[in-house]
PDB file of C-alpha atoms in Angstrom:
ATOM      1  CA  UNK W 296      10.967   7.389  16.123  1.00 43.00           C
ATOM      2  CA  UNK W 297      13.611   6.774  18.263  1.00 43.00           C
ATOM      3  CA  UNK W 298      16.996   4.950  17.605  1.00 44.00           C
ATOM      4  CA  UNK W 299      16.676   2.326  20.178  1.00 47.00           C
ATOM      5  CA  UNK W 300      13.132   1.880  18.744  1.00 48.00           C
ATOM      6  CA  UNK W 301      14.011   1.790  15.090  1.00 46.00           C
ATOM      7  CA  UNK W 302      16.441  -0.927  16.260  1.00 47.00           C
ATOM      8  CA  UNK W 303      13.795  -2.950  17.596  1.00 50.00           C
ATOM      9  CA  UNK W 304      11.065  -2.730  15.060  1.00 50.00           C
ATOM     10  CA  UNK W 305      13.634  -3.675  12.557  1.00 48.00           C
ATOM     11  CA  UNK W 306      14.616  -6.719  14.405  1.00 53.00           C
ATOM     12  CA  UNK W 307      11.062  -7.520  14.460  1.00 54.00           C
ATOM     13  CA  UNK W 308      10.694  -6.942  10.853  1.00 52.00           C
ATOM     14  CA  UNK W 309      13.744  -9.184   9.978  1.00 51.00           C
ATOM     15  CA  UNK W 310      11.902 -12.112  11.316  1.00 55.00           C
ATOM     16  CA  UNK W 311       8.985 -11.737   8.586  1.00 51.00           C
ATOM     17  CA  UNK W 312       9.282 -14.610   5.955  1.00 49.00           C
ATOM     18  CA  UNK W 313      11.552 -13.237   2.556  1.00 47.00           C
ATOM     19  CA  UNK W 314      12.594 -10.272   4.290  1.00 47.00           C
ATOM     20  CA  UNK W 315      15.853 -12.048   4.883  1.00 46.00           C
ATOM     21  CA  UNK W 316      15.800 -13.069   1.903  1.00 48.00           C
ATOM     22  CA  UNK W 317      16.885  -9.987   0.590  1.00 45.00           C
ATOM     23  CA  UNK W 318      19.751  -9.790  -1.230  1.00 46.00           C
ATOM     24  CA  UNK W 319      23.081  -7.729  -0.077  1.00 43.00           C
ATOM     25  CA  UNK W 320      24.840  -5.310  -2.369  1.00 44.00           C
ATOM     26  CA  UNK W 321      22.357  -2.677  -3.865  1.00 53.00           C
ATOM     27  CA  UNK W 322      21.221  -1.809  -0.264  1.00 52.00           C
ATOM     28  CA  UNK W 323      24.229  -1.353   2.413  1.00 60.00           C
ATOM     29  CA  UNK W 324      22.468  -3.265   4.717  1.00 70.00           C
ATOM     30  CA  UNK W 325      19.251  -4.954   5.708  1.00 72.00           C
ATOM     31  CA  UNK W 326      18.109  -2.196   7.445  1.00 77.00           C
ATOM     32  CA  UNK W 327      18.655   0.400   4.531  1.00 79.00           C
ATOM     33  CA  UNK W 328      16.208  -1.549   2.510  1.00 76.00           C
ATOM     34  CA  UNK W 329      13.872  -2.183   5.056  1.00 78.00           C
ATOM     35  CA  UNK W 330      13.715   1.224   6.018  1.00 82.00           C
ATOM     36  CA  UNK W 331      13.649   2.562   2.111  1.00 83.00           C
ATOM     37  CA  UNK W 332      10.400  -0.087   1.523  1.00 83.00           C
ATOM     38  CA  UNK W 333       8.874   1.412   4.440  1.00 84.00           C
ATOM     39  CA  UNK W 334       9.513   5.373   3.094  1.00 87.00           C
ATOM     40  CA  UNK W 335       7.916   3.774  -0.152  1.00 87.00           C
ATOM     41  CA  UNK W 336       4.773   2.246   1.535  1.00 85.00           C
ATOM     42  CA  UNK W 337       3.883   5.776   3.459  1.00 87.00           C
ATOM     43  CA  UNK W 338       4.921   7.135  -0.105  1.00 89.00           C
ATOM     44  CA  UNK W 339       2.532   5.021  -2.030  1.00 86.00           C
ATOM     45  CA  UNK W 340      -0.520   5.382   0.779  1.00 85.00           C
ATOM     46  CA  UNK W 341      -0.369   9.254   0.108  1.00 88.00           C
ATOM     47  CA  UNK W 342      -0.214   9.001  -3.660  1.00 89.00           C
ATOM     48  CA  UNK W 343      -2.201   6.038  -4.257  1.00 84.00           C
ATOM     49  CA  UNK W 344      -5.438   7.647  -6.204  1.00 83.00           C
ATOM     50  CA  UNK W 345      -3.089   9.406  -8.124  1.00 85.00           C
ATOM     51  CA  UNK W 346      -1.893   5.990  -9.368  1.00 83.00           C
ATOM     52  CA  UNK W 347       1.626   6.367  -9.785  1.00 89.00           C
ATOM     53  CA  UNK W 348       3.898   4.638 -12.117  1.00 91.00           C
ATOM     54  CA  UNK W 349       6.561   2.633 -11.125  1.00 92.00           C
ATOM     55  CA  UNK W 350       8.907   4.488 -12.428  1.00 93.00           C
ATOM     56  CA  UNK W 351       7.885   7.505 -10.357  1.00 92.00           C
ATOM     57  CA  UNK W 352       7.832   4.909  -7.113  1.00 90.00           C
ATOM     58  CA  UNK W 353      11.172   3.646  -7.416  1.00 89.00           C
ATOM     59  CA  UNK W 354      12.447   7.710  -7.702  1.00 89.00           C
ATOM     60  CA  UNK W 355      11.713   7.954  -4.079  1.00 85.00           C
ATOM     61  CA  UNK W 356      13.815   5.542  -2.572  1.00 84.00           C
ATOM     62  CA  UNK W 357      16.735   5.817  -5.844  1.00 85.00           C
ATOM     63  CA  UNK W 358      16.623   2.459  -6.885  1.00 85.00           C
ATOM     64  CA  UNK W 359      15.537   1.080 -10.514  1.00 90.00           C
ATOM     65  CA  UNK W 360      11.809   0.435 -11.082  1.00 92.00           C
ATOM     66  CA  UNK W 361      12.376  -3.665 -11.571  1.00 91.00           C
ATOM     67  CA  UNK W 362      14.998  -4.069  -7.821  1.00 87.00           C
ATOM     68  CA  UNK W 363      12.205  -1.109  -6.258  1.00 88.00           C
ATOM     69  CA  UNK W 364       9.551  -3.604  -7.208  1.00 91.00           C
ATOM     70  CA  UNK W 365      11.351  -6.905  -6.474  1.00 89.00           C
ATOM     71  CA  UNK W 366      12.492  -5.743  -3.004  1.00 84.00           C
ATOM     72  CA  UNK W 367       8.621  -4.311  -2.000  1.00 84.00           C
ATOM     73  CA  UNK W 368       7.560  -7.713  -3.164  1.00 87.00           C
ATOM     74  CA  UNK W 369       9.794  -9.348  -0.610  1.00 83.00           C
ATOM     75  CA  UNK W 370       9.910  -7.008   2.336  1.00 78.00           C
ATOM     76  CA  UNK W 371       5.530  -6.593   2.172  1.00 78.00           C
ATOM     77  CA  UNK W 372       4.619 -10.025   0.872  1.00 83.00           C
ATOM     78  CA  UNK W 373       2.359  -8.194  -1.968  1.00 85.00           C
ATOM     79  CA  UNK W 374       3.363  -6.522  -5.197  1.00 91.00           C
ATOM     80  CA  UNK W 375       3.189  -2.757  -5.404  1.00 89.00           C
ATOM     81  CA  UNK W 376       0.185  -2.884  -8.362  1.00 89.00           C
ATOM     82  CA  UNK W 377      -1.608  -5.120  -5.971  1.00 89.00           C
ATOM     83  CA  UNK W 378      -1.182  -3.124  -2.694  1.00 87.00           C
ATOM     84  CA  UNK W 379      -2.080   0.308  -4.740  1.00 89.00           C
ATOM     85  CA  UNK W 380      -5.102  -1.370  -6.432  1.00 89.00           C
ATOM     86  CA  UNK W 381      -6.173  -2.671  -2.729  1.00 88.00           C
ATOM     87  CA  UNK W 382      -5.518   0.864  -1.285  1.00 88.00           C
ATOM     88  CA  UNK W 383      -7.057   2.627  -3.723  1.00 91.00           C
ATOM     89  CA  UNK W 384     -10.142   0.247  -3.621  1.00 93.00           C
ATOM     90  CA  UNK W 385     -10.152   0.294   0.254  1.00 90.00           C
ATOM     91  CA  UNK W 386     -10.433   4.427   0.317  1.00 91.00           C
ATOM     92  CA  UNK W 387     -12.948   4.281  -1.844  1.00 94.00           C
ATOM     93  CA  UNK W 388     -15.444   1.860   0.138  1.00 94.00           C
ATOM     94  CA  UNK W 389     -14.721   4.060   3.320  1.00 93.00           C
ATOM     95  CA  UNK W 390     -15.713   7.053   0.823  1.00 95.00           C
ATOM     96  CA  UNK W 391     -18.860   4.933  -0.119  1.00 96.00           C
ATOM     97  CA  UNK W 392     -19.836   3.664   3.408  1.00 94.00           C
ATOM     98  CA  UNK W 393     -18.874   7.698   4.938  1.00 93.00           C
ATOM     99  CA  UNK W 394     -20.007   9.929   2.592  1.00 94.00           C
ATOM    100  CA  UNK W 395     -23.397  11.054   0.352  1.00 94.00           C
ATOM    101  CA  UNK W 396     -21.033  11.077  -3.002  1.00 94.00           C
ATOM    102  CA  UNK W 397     -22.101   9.758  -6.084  1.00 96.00           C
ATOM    103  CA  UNK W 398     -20.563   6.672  -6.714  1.00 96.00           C
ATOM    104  CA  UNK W 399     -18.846   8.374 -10.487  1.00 97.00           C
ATOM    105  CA  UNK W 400     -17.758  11.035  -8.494  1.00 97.00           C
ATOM    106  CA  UNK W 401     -15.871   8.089  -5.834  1.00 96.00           C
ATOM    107  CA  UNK W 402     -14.933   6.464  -8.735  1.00 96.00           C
ATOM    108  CA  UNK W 403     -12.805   9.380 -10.095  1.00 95.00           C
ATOM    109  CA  UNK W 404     -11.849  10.602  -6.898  1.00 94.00           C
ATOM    110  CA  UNK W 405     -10.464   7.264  -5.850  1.00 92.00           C
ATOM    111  CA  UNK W 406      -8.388   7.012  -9.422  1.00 90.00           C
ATOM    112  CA  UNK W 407     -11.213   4.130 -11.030  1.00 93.00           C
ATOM    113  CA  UNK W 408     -11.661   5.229 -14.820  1.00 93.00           C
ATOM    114  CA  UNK W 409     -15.503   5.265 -14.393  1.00 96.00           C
ATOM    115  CA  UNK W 410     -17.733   4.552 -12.316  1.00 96.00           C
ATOM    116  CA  UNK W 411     -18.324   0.465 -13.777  1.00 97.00           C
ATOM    117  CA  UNK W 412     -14.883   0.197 -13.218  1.00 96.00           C
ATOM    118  CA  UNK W 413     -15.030   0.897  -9.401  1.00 97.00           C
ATOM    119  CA  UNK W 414     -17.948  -1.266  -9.814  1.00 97.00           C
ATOM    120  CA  UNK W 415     -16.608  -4.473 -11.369  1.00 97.00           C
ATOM    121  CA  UNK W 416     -13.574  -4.325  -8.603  1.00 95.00           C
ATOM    122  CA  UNK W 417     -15.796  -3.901  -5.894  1.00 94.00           C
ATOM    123  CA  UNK W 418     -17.667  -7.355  -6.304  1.00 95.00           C
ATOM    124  CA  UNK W 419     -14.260  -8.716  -7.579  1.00 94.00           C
ATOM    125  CA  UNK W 420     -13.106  -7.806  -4.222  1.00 91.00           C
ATOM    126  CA  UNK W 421     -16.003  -7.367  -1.865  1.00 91.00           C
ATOM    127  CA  UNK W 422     -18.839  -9.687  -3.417  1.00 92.00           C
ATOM    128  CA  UNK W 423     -21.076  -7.060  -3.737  1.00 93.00           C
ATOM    129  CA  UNK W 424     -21.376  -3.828  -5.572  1.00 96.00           C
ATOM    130  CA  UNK W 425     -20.842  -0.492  -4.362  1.00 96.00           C
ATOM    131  CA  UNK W 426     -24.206   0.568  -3.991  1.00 96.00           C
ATOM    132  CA  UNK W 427     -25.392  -2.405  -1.995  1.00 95.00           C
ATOM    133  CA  UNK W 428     -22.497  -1.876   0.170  1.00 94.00           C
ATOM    134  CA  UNK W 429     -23.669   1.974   0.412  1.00 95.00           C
ATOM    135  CA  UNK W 430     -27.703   0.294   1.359  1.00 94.00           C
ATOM    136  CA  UNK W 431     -25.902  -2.130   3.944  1.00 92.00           C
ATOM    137  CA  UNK W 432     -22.291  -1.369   4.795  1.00 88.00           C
ATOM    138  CA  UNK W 433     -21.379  -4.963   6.409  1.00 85.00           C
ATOM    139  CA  UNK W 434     -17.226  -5.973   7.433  1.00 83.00           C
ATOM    140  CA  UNK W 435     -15.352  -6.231   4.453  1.00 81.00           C
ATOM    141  CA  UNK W 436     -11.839  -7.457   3.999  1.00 74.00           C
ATOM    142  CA  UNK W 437     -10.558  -3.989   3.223  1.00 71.00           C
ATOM    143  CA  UNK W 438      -6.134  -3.610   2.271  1.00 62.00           C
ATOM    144  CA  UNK W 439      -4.961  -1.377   5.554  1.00 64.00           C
ATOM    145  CA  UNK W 440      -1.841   0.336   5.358  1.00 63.00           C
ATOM    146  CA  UNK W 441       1.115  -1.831   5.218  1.00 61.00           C
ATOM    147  CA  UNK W 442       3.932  -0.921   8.059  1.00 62.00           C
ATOM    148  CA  UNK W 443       7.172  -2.945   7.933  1.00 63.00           C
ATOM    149  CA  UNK W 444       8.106  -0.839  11.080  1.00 59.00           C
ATOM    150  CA  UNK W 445       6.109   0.070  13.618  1.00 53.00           C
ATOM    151  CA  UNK W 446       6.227   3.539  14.843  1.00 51.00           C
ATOM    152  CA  UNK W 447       6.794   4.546  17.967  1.00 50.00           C
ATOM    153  CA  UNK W 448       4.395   5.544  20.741  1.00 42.00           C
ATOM    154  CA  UNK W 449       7.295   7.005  23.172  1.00 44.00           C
TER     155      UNK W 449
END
């Protein structure tokens, strides 16, 4: 990404609701934390089925687990158990839509500690279960990745 583009998707990012909220002294500025939430997000979206603690998350930006969490709160509008549990259960309905695999094997492959428990957060989410889905893959309101910044196409 370029600096003169950085520039402007941060501008555009400032203008979100809470992000200017954030509070000044643990980040140097604005942009430090914006740009640390966003090294989180792409963080979290490649380690989501391995279903990270926080502890682990907060490591990659260097900030504790409760300001790490407070901050990604306030910069993505969603907490970071949500977003993972929406990623994670997003991946696996483009698994179950895409592929042939057994749902258990989705289940685990997706980070869902059986295949009932994939299940139950399916219809929680989707109003219907994973199987019917598979018979009749129809829109659902599926979690997509989370950017705070917008890359560059230049």
């Amino acid at each position: 990404m370029k600096i003169g583009t950085a520039n402007v998707a941060i501008k555009q990012a400032l203008k979100r609701p809470g992000v200017a909220d954030l509070p000044e002294g643990r980040f140097t500025t604005l942009k430090e934390a914006i740009l640390a939430m966003q090294r989180l997000i792409d963080w979290i979206d490649e380690h989501a089925i391995e279903n990270p603690g926080l502890i682990e998350m907060s490591k990659q930006i260097g900030y504790s687990p409760y300001y790490c969490s407070e901050q990604f709160h306030r910069v993505a509008g969603i907490t970071i158990k949500e977003y993972m549990a929406r990623r994670r259960l997003s991946m696996a309905a483009l698994a179950i839509r895409d592929t042939n695999g057994s749902l258990m094997e989705i289940a685990l492959d997706y980070g869902f500690s059986s295949q009932s428990a994939l299940t139950r957060a399916f219809v929680n989410a989707f109003g219907c279960t994973p199987a019917a889905y598979r018979r009749n893959p129809t829109p659902i309101p599926m979690q997509c990745r989370k950017f705070i910044i917008t890359p560059s196409v230049d």
